mmCIF file of C-alpha atoms in Angstrom:
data_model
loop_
_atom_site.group_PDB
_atom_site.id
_atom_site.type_symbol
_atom_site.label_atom_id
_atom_site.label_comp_id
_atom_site.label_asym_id
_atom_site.label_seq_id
_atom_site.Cartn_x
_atom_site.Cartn_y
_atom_site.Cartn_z
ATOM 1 C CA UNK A 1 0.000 0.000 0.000
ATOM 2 C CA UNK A 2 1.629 3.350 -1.016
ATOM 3 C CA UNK A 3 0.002 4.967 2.087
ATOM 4 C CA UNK A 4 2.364 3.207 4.320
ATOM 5 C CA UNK A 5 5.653 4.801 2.338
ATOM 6 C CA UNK A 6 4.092 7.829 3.757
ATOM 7 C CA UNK A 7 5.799 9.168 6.618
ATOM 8 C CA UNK A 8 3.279 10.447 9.656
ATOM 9 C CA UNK A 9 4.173 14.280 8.951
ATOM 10 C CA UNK A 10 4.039 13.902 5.012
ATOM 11 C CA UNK A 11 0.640 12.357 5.447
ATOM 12 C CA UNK A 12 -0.644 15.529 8.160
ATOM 13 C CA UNK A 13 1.066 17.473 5.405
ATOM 14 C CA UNK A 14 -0.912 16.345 2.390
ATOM 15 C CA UNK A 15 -4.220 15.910 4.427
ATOM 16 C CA UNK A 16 -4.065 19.785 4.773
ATOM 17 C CA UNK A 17 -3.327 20.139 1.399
ATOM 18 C CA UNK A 18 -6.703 17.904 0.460
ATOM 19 C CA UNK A 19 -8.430 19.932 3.302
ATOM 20 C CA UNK A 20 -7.560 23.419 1.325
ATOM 21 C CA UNK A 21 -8.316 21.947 -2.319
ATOM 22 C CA UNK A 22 -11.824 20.817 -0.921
ATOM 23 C CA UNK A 23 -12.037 23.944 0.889
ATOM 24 C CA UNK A 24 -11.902 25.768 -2.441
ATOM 25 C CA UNK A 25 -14.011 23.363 -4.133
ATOM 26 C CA UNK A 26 -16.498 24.254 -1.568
ATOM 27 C CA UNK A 27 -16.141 28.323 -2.199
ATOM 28 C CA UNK A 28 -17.280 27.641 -5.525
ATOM 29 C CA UNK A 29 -20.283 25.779 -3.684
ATOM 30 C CA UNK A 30 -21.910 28.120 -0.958
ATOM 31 C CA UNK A 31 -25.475 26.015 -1.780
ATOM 32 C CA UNK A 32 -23.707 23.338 -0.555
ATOM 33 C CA UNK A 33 -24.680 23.184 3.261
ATOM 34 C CA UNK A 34 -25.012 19.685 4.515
ATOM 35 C CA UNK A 35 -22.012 17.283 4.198
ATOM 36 C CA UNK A 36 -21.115 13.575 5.579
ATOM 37 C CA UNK A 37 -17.816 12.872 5.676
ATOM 38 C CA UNK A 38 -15.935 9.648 6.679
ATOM 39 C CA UNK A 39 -13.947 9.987 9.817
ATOM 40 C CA UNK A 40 -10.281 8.916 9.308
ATOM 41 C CA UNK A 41 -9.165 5.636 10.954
ATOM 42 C CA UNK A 42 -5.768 5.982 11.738
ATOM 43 C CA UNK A 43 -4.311 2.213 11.262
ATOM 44 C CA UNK A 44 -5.350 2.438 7.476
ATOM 45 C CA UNK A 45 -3.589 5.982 7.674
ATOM 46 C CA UNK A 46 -6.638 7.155 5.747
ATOM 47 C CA UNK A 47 -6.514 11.348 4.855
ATOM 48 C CA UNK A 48 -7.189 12.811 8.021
ATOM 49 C CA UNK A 49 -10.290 14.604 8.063
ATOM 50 C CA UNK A 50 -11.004 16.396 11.631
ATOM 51 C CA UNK A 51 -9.095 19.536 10.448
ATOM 52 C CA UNK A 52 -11.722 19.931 7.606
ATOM 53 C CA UNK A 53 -13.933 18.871 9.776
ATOM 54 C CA UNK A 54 -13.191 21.961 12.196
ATOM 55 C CA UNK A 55 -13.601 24.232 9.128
ATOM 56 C CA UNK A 56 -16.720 23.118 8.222
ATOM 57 C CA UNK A 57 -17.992 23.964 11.591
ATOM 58 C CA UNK A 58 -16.159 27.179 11.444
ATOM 59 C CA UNK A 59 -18.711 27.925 8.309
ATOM 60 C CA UNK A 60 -21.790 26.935 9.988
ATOM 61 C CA UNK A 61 -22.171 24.060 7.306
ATOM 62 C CA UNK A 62 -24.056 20.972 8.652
ATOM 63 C CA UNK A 63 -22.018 17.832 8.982
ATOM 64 C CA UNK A 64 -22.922 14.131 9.254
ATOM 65 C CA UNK A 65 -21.068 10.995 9.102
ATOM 66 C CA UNK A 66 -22.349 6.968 9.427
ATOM 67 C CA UNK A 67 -22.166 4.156 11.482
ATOM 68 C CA UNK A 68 -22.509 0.733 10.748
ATOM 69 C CA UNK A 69 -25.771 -0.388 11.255
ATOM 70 C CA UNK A 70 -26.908 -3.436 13.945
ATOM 71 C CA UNK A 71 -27.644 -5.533 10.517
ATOM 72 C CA UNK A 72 -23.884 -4.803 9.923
ATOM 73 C CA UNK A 73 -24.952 -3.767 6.001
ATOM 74 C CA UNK A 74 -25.857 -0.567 5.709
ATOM 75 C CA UNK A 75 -24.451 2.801 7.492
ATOM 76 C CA UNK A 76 -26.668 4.665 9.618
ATOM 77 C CA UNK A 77 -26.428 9.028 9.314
ATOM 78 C CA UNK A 78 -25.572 11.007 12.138
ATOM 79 C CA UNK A 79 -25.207 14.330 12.922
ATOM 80 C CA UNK A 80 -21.693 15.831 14.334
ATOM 81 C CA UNK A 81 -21.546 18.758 16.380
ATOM 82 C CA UNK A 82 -18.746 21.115 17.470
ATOM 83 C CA UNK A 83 -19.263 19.952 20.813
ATOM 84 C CA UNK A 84 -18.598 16.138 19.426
ATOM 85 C CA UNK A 85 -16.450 13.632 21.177
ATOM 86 C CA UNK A 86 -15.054 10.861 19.402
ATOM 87 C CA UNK A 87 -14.392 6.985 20.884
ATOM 88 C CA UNK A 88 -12.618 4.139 18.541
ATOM 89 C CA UNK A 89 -14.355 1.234 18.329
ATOM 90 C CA UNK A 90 -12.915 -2.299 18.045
ATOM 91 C CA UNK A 91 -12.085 -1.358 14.283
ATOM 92 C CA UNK A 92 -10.712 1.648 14.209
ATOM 93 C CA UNK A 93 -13.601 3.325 13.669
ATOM 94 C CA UNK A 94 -13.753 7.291 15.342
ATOM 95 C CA UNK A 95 -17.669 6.944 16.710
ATOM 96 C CA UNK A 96 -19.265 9.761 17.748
ATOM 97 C CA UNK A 97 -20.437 9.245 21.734
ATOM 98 C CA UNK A 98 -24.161 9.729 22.233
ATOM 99 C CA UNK A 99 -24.776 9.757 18.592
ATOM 100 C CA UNK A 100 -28.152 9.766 17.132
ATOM 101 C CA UNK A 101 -29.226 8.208 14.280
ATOM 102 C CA UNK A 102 -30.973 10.885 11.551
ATOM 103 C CA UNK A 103 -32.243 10.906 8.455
ATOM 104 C CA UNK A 104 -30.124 11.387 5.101
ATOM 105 C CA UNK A 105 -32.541 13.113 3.900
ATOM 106 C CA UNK A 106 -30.659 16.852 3.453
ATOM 107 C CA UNK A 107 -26.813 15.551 2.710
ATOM 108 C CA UNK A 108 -26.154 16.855 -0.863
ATOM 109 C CA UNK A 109 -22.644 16.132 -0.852
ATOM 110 C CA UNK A 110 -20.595 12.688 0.691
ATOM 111 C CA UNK A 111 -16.394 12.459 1.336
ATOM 112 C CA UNK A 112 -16.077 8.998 0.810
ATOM 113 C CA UNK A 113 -12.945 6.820 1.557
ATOM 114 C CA UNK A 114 -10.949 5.034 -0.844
ATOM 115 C CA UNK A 115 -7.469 3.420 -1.955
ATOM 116 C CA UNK A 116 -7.038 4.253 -4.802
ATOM 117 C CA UNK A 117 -9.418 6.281 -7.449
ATOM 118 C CA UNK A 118 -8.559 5.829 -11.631
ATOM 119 C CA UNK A 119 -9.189 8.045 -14.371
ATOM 120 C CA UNK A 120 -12.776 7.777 -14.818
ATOM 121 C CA UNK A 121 -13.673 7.666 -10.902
ATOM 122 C CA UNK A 122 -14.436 4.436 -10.363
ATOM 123 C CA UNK A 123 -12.559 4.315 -6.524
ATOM 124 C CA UNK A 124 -11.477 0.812 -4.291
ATOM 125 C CA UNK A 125 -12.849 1.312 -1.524
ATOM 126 C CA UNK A 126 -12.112 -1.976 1.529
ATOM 127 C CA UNK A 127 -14.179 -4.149 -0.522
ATOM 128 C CA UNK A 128 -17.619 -4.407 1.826
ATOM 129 C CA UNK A 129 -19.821 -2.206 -0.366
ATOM 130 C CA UNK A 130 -20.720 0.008 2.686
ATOM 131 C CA UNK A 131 -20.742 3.213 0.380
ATOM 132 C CA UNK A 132 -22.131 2.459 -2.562
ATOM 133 C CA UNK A 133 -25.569 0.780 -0.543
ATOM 134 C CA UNK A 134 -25.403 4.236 1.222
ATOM 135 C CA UNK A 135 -25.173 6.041 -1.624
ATOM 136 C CA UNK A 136 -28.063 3.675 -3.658
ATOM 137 C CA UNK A 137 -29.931 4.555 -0.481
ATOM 138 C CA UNK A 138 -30.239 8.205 -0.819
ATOM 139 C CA UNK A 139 -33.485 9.334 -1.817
ATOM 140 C CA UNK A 140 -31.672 12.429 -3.900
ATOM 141 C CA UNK A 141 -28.972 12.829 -6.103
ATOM 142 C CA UNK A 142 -25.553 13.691 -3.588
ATOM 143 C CA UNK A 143 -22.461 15.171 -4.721
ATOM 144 C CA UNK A 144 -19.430 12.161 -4.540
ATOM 145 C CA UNK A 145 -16.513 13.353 -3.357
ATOM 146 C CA UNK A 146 -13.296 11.029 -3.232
ATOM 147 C CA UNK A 147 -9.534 12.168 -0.905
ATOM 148 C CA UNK A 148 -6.456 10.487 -2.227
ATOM 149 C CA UNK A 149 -2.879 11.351 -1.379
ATOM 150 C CA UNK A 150 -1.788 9.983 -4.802
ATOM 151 C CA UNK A 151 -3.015 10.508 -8.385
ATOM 152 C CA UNK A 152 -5.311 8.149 -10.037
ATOM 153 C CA UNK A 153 -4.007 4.766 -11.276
ATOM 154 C CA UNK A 154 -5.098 4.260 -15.142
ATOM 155 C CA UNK A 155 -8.408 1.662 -14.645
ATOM 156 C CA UNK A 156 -9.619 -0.331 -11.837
ATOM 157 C CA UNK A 157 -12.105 -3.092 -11.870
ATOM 158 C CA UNK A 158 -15.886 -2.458 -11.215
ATOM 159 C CA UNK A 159 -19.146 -4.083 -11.392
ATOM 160 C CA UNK A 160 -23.002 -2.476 -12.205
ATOM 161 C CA UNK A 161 -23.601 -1.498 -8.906
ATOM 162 C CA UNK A 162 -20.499 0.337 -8.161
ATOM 163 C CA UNK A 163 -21.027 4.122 -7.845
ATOM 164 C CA UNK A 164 -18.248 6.154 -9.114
ATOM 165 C CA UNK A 165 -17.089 9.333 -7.914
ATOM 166 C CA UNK A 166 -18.115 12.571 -9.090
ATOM 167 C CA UNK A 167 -14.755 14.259 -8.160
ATOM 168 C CA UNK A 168 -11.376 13.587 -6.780
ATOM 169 C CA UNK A 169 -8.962 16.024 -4.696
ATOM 170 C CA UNK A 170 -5.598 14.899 -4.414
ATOM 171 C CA UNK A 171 -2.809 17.565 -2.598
ATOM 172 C CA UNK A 172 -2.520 19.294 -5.634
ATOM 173 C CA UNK A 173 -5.680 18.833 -8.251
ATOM 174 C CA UNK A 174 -9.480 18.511 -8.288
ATOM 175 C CA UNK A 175 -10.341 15.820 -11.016
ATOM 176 C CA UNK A 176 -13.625 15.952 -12.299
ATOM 177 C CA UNK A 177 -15.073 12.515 -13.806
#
């Protein structure tokens, strides 16, 4: 995994740089009020998103995230606040303490994790499905929104039902699919 030839500071580093590309993305944006965004867990050194997740506060823009469901198949939607504290569970996962689950119902855009992204926005994701049954759940079109420290790779397999991404910020571009 290329991640892990990352050193801890050059990942902080390029995690701000994703942070400011998105940040711009979003200035372009300003209908764009209600956001979920994955929460970083750290042993897959995923981009680290609580520093955009601070700005996004800091703009009064509503933010959500998921949990994984009691079936253990889909993701439930819940709200963050400023006020938020976060526990890890047995995976890794940040979890939001006393979250409640809401409806999806106003997210227009998603950050969704990934390995690797390739030219046409189809992403790997960690091979479950979680995101694209969240996505297919949404009862209205969302913007998809994909982090990557590296470029994209040329192709990557996908079936039907995958859902590809809409854009990709990487330290230094926003790539449009």
């Amino acid at each position: 995994m290329l991640r892990k030839s990352l050193k801890n500071e050059e990942r902080e580093i390029l995690s701000e740089k994703i942070t400011e590309r998105f940040l711009e993305f979003l200035d372009k944006r300003k209908e764009i009020q209600h956001i979920h965004i994955f929460l970083p867990i750290e042993r897959l050194l995923e981009v680290n998103t609580y520093a955009l997740l601070k700005k996004l506060f800091e703009r009064k823009i509503n933010v959500y995230t998921s949990l994984v469901s009691k079936d253990k198949i889909t993701l439930d939607t819940v709200a963050l606040h400023r006020e938020s504290v976060f526990a890890i569970d047995k995976w890794g996962i940040p979890i939001p303490e006393n979250a409640e689950k809401i409806s999806s119902d106003e997210i227009q855009l998603v950050v969704i994790p990934l390995l690797a992204f390739d030219l046409k926005g189809h992403r790997l994701g960690y091979g479950k499905g979680f995101y694209d049954r969240f996505l297919e759940s949404l009862k209205q079109p969302v913007f998809k929104v994909g982090f990557s420290y590296f470029d994209p790779v040329e192709s990557i397999p996908h079936e039907n039902h995958d859902i590809a991404l809409d854009i990709c910020i990487t330290p230094g571009k926003i790539l449009s699919f």
